[in-house]
Tab-separated table of C-alpha atoms in Angstrom:
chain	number	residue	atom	x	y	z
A	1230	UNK	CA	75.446	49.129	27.642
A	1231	UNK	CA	74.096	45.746	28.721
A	1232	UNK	CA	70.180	45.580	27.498
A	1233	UNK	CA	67.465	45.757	29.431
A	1234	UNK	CA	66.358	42.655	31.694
A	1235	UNK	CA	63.496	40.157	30.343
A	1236	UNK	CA	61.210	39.211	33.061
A	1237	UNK	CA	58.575	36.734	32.589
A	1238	UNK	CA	55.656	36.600	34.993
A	1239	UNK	CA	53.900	33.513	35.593
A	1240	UNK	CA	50.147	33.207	37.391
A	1241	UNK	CA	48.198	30.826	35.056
A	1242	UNK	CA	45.212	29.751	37.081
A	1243	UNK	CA	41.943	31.814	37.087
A	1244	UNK	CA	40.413	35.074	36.370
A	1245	UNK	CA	40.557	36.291	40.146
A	1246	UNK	CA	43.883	35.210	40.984
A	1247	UNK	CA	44.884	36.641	37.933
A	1248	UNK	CA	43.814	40.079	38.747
A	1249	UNK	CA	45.109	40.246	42.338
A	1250	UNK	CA	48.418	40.267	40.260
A	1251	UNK	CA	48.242	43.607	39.159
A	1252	UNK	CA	49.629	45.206	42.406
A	1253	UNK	CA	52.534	43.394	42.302
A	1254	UNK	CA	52.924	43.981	38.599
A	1255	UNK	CA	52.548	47.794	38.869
A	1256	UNK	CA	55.194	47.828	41.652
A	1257	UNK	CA	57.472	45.974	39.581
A	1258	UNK	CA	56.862	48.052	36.748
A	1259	UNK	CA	57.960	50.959	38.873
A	1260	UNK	CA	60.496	49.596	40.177
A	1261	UNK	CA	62.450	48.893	36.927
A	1262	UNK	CA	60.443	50.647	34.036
A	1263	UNK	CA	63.317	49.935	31.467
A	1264	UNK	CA	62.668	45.751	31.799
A	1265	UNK	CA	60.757	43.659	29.311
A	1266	UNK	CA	58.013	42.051	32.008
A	1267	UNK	CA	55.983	39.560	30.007
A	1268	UNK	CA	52.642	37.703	31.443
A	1269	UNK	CA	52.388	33.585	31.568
A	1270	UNK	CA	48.367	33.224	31.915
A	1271	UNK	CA	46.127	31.014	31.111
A	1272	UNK	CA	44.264	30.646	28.162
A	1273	UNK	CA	40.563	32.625	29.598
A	1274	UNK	CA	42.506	35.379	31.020
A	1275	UNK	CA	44.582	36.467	28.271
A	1276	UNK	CA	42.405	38.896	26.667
A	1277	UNK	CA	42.590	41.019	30.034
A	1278	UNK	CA	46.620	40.067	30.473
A	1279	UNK	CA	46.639	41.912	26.955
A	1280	UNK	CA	45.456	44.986	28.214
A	1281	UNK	CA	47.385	45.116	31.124
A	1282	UNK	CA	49.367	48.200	31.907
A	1283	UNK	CA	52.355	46.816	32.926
A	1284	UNK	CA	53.198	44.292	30.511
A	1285	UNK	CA	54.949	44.053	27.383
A	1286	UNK	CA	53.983	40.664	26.058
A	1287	UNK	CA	51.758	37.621	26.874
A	1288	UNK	CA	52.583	33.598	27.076
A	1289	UNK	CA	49.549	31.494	27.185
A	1290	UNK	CA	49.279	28.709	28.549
A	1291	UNK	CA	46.153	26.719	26.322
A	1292	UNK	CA	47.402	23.274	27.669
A	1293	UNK	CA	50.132	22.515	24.814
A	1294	UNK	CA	52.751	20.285	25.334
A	1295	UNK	CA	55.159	21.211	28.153
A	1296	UNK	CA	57.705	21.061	25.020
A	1297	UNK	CA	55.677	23.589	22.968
A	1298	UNK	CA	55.306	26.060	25.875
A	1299	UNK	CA	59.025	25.757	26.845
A	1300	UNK	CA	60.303	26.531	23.354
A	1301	UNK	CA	57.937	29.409	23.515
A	1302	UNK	CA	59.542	30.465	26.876
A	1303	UNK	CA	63.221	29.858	25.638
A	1304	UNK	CA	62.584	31.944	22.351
A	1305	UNK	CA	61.943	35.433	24.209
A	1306	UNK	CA	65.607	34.331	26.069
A	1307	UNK	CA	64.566	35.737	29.690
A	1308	UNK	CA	66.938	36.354	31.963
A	1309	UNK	CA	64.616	36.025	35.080
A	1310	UNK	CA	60.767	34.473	35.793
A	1311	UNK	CA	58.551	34.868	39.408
A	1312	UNK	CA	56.120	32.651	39.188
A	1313	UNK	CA	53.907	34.163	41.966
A	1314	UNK	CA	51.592	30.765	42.306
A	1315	UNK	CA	53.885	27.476	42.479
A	1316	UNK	CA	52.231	24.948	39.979
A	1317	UNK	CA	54.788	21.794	38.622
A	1318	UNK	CA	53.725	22.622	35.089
A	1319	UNK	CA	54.805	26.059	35.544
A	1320	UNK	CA	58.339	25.098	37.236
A	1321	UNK	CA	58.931	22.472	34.305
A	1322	UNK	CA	58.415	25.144	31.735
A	1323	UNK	CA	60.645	27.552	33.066
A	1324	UNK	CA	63.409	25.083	33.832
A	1325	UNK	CA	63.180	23.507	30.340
A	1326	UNK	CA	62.770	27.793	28.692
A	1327	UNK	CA	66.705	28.118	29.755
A	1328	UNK	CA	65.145	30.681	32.227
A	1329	UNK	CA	68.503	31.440	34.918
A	1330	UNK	CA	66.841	32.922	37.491
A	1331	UNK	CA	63.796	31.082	38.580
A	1332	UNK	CA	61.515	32.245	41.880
A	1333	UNK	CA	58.718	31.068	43.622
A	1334	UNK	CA	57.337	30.241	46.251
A	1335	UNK	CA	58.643	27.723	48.847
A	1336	UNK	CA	55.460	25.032	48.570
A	1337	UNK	CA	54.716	21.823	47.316
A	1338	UNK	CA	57.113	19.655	45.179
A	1339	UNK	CA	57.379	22.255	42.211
A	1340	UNK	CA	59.547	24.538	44.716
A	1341	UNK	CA	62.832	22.067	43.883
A	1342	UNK	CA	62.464	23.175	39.962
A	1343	UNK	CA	63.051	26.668	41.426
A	1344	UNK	CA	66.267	27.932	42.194
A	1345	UNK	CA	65.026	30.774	44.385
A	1346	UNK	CA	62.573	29.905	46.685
A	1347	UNK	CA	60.516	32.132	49.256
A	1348	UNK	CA	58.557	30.328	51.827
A	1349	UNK	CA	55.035	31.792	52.284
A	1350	UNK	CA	52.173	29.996	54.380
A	1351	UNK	CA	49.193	31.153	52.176
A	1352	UNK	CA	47.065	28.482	53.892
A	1353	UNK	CA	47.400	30.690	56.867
A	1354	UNK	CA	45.496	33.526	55.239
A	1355	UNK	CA	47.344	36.050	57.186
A	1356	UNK	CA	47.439	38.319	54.365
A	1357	UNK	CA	45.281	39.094	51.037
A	1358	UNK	CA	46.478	37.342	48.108
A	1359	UNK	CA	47.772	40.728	46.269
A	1360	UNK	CA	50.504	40.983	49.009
A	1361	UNK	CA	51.694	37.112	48.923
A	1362	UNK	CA	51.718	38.295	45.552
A	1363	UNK	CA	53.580	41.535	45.948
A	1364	UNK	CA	56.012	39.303	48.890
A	1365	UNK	CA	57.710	37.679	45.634
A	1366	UNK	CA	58.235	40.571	43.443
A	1367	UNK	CA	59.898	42.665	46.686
A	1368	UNK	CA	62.190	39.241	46.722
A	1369	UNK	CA	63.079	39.323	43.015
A	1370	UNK	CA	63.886	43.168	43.432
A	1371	UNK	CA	66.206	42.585	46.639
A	1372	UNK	CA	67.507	39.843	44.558
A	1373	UNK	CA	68.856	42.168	41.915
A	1374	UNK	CA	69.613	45.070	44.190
A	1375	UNK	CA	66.892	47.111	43.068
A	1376	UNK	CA	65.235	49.287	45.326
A	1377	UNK	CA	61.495	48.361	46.031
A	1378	UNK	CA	59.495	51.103	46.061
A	1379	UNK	CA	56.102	51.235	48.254
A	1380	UNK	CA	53.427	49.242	47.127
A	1381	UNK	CA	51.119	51.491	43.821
A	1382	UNK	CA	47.867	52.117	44.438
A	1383	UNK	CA	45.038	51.384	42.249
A	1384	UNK	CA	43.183	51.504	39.753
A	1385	UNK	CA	45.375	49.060	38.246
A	1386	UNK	CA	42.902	49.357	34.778
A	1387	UNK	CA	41.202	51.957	33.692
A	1388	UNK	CA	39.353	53.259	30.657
A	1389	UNK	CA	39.575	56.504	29.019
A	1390	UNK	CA	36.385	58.797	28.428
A	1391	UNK	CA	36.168	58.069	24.865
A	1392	UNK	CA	36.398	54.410	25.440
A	1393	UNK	CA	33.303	54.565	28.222
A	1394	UNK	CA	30.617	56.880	26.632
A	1395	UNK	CA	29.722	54.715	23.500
A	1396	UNK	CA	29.542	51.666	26.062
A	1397	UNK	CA	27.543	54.080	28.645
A	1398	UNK	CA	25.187	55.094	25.482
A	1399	UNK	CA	24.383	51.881	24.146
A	1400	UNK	CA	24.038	50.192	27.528
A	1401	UNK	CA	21.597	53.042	28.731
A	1402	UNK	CA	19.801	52.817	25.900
A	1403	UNK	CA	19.401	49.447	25.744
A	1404	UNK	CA	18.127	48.892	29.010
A	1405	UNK	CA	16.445	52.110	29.021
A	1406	UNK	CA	18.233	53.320	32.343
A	1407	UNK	CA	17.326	56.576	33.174
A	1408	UNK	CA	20.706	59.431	32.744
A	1409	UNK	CA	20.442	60.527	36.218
A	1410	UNK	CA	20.251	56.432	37.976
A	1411	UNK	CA	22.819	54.955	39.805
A	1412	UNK	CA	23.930	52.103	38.676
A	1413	UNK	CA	24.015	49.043	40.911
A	1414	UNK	CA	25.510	46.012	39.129
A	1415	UNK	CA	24.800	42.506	40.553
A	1416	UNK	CA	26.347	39.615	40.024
A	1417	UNK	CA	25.421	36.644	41.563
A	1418	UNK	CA	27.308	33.710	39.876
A	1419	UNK	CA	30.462	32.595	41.090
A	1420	UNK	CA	31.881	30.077	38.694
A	1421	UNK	CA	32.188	27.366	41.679
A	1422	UNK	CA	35.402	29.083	43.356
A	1423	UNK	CA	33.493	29.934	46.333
A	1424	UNK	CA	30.729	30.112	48.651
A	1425	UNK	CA	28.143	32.209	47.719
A	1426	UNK	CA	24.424	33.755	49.087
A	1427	UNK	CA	21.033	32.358	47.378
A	1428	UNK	CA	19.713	34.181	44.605
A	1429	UNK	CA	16.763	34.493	46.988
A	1430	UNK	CA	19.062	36.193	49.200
A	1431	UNK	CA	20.235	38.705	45.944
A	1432	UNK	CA	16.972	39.242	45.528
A	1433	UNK	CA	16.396	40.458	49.027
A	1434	UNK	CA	19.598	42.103	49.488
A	1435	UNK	CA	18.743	44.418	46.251
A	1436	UNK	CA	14.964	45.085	47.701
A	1437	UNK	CA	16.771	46.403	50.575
A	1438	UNK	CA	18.945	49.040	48.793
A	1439	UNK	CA	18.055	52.669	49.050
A	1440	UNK	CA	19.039	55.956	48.083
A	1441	UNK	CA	17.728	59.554	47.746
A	1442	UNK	CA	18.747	59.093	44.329
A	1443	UNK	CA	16.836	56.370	41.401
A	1444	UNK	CA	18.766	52.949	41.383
A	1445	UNK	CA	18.773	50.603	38.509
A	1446	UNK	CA	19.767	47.017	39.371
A	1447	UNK	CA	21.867	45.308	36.185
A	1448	UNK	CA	21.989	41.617	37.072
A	1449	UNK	CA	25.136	40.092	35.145
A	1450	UNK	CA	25.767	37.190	34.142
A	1451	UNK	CA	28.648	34.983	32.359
A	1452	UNK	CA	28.695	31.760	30.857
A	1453	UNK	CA	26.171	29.305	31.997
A	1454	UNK	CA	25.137	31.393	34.485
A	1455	UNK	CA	21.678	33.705	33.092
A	1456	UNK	CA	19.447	31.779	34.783
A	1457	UNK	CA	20.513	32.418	38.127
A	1458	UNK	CA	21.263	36.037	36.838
A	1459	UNK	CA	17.054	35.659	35.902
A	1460	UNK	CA	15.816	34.111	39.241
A	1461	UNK	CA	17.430	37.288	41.029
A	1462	UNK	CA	15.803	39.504	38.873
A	1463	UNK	CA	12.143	38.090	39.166
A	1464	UNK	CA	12.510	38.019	42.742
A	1465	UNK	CA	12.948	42.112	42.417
A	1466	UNK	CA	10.562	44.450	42.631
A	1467	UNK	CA	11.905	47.667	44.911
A	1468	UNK	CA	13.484	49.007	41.524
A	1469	UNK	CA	13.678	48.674	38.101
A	1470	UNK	CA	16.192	45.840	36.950
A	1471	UNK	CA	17.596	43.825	34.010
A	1472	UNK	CA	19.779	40.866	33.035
A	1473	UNK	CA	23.025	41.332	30.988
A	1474	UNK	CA	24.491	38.380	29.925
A	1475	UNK	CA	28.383	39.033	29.367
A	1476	UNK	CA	28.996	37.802	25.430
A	1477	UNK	CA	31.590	39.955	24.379
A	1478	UNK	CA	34.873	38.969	26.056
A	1479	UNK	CA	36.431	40.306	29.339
A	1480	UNK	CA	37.409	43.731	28.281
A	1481	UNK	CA	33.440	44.581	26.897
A	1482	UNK	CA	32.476	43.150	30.230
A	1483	UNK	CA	34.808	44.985	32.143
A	1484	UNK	CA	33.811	48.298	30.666
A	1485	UNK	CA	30.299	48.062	31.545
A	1486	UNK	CA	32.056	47.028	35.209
A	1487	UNK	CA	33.844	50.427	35.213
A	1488	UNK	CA	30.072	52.206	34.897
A	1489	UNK	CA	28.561	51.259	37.699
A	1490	UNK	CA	28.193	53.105	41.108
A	1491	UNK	CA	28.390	49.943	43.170
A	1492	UNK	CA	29.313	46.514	41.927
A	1493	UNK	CA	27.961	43.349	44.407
A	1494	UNK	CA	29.100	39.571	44.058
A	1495	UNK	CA	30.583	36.951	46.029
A	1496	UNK	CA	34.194	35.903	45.774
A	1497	UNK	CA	34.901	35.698	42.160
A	1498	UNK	CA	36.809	36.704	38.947
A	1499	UNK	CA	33.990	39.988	38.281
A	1500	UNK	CA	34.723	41.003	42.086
A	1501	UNK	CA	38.538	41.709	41.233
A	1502	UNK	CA	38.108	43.245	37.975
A	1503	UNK	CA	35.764	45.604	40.105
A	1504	UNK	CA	38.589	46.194	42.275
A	1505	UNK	CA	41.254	46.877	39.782
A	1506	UNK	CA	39.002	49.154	38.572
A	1507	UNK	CA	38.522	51.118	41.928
A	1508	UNK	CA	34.528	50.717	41.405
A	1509	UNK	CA	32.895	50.833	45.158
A	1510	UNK	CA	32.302	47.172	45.843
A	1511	UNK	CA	30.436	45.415	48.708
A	1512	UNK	CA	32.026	41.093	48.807
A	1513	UNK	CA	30.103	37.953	50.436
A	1514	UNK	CA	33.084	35.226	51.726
A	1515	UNK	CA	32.883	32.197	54.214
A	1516	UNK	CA	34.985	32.611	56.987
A	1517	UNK	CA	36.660	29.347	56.083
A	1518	UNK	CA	40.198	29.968	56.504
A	1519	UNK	CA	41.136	29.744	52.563
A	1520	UNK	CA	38.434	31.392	51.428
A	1521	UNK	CA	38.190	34.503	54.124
A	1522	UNK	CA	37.900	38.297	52.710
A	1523	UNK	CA	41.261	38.933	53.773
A	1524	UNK	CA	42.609	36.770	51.986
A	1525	UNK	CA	40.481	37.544	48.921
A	1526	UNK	CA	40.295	41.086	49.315
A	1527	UNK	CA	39.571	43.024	46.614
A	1528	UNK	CA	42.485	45.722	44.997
A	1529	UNK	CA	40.155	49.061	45.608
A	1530	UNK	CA	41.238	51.390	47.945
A	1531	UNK	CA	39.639	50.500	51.606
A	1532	UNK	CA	36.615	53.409	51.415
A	1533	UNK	CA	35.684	51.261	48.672
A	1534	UNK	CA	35.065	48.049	49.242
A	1535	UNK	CA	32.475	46.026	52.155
A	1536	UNK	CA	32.884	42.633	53.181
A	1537	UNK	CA	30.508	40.082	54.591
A	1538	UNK	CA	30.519	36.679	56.203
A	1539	UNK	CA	28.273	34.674	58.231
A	1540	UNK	CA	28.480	35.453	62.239
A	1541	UNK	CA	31.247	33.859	64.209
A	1542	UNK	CA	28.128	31.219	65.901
A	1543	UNK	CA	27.168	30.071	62.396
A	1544	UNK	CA	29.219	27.596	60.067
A	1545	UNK	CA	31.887	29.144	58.522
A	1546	UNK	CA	30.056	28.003	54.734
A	1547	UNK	CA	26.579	28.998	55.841
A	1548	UNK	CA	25.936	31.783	53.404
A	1549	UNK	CA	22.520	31.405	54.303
A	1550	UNK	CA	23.465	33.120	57.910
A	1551	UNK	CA	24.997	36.314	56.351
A	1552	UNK	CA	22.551	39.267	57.816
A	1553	UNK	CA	21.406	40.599	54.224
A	1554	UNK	CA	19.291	43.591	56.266
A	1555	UNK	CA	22.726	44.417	58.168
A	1556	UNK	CA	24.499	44.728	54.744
A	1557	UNK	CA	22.086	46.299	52.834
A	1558	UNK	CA	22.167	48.772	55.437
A	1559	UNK	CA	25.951	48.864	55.172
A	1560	UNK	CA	25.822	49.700	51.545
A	1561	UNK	CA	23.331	52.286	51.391
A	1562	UNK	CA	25.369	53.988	54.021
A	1563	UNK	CA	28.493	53.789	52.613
A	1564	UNK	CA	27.745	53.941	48.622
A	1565	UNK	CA	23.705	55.088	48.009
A	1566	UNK	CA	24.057	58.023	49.756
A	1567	UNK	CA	21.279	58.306	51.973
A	1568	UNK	CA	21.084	61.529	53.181
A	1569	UNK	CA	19.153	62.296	56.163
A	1570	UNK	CA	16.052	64.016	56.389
């Protein structure tokens, strides 16, 4: 019997893009659960590539030499890659690993180190990222005459009960959050990949929430980013609120993620873990045509997650113009239960 295929994976950009992997990578998985499918990240995603469901093995990228990373590549002896974002380091590396079959997609000059190629307008944002995504591993499957198998549903990560309730515990009694208080979970940093609302506007948007039930705002924050995690929470007075500043890694800040009742951000790497995690969400995006919430719409299913952008007769990066009273609204509908009187 011949062995089973080697598959390498390649998305080695950031933490979002990353994540809106996973769809593709469970339908994959499915599709042929005897292969070897190995991860290519980069270096401040691989502790969440790690725990990944559907992966055997991970290949970071830290930046080495192109020599170092393709002797790496050529070691494991794959028989096939998909890189599912065309970068030229990424098409070098795979050439130079020995790698036979090579896809990707059909863009910019690194599509001629490719030998498959599928040509995909993601400028045109006519789909969300997770199914350009998903477009290259049906490809690869067709490719090999494997039958591709409807797209899996989320949650793409998820936490067992004994892996939650110390994190619940300690994080409840840190912050002295009350047992029976939903959990609202703002983040308002955005690491500079997108547009994003004011912290004034945070701050007005979680004044505005409401349930029947207590709410406890958690403002997080990663690197560099406390003090506008701060200026949202002194600007809230409607509930009781605190700061937590993420120092743990990805998968400690991803558990406390999986806790709450409704997790609120703009367009960023949190957002997506949220939505691998099938936590309600509720997303602020421009309506500029790479940045729109189609395109960077989140993995939850669709009861799950809100989008906002400003109105069609405001600039498409006026953030400023989103109608925090309408979405507040929206969310304490949808997610706060607020039952009528």
């Amino acid at each position: 019997m011949s062995p089973p295929p080697r598959i390498l994976v390649a998305r080695s950009d950031k933490l979002g893009d990353f994540m809106l992997t996973w769809p593709a990578l469970a339908t994959l998985r499915r599709a042929m659960p005897e292969a070897r499918i190995d991860l290519l990240v980069s270096a401040p995603v691989a502790e969440i590539a790690l725990a990944c469901p559907c992966s055997d093995g991970v290949i970071v990228d830290r930046g080495q030499a192109l020599t170092a990373l393709a002797r790496e590549i050529r070691q494991n002896r794959y028989d096939s890659a998909v890189a599912l974002f065309s970068t030229g380091r990424v098409a070098a590396a795979l050439l130079a690993g020995g790698v036979a079959y090579r896809l990707g997609p059909a863009t910019k000059l690194a599509q001629l180190l490719f030998n498959h190629r599928l040509v995909q307008r993601r400028s045109r944002s006519e789909q969300p990222e997770h199914a350009y995504n998903t477009d290259l591993v049906y490809r690869f499957l067709s490719d090999h005459g494997v039958d591709c198998p409807e797209v899996i549903q989320g949650p793409y990560l998820q936490f067992a009960g004994a892996e939650l309730d110390p994190v619940e515990q300690a994080l409840r009694r840190h912050y002295r959050i009350p047992p029976d208080a939903l959990l609202v979970i703002v983040h308002p940093g955005s690491g500079g990949s997108a547009n994003n609302l004011s912290t004034t506007q945070y701050a007005a948007l979680a004044n505005r929430l409401a349930s029947d039930d207590m709410i406890f705002l958690l403002i997080t924050a990663g690197p560099g980013e406390r003090r506008q995690a701060e200026a949202v929470a002194e600007g809230v007075d409607a509930h009781p609120v605190a700061v937590h500043e993420s120092r743990e890694g990805l998968m400690a800040f991803a558990k406390v993620l999986a806790l709450a009742d409704v997790f609120i951000s703009g367009s960023t790497g949190p957002l997506h873990i949220a939505g691998a995690l099938d936590v309600s969400t509720a997303a602020f995006y421009p309506r500029r045509q790479s940045s729109t919430a189609l395109r960077w719409q989140t993995t939850n299913r669709p009861g799950r997650r809100l989008a906002f952008s400003p109105p069609r007769d405001a600039p498409e990066t006026d953030m400023g113009a989103v109608d925090i009273d309408a979405a507040a609204t929206a969310i304490n509908e949808a997610f706060l239960d607020v039952r009528p009187r």
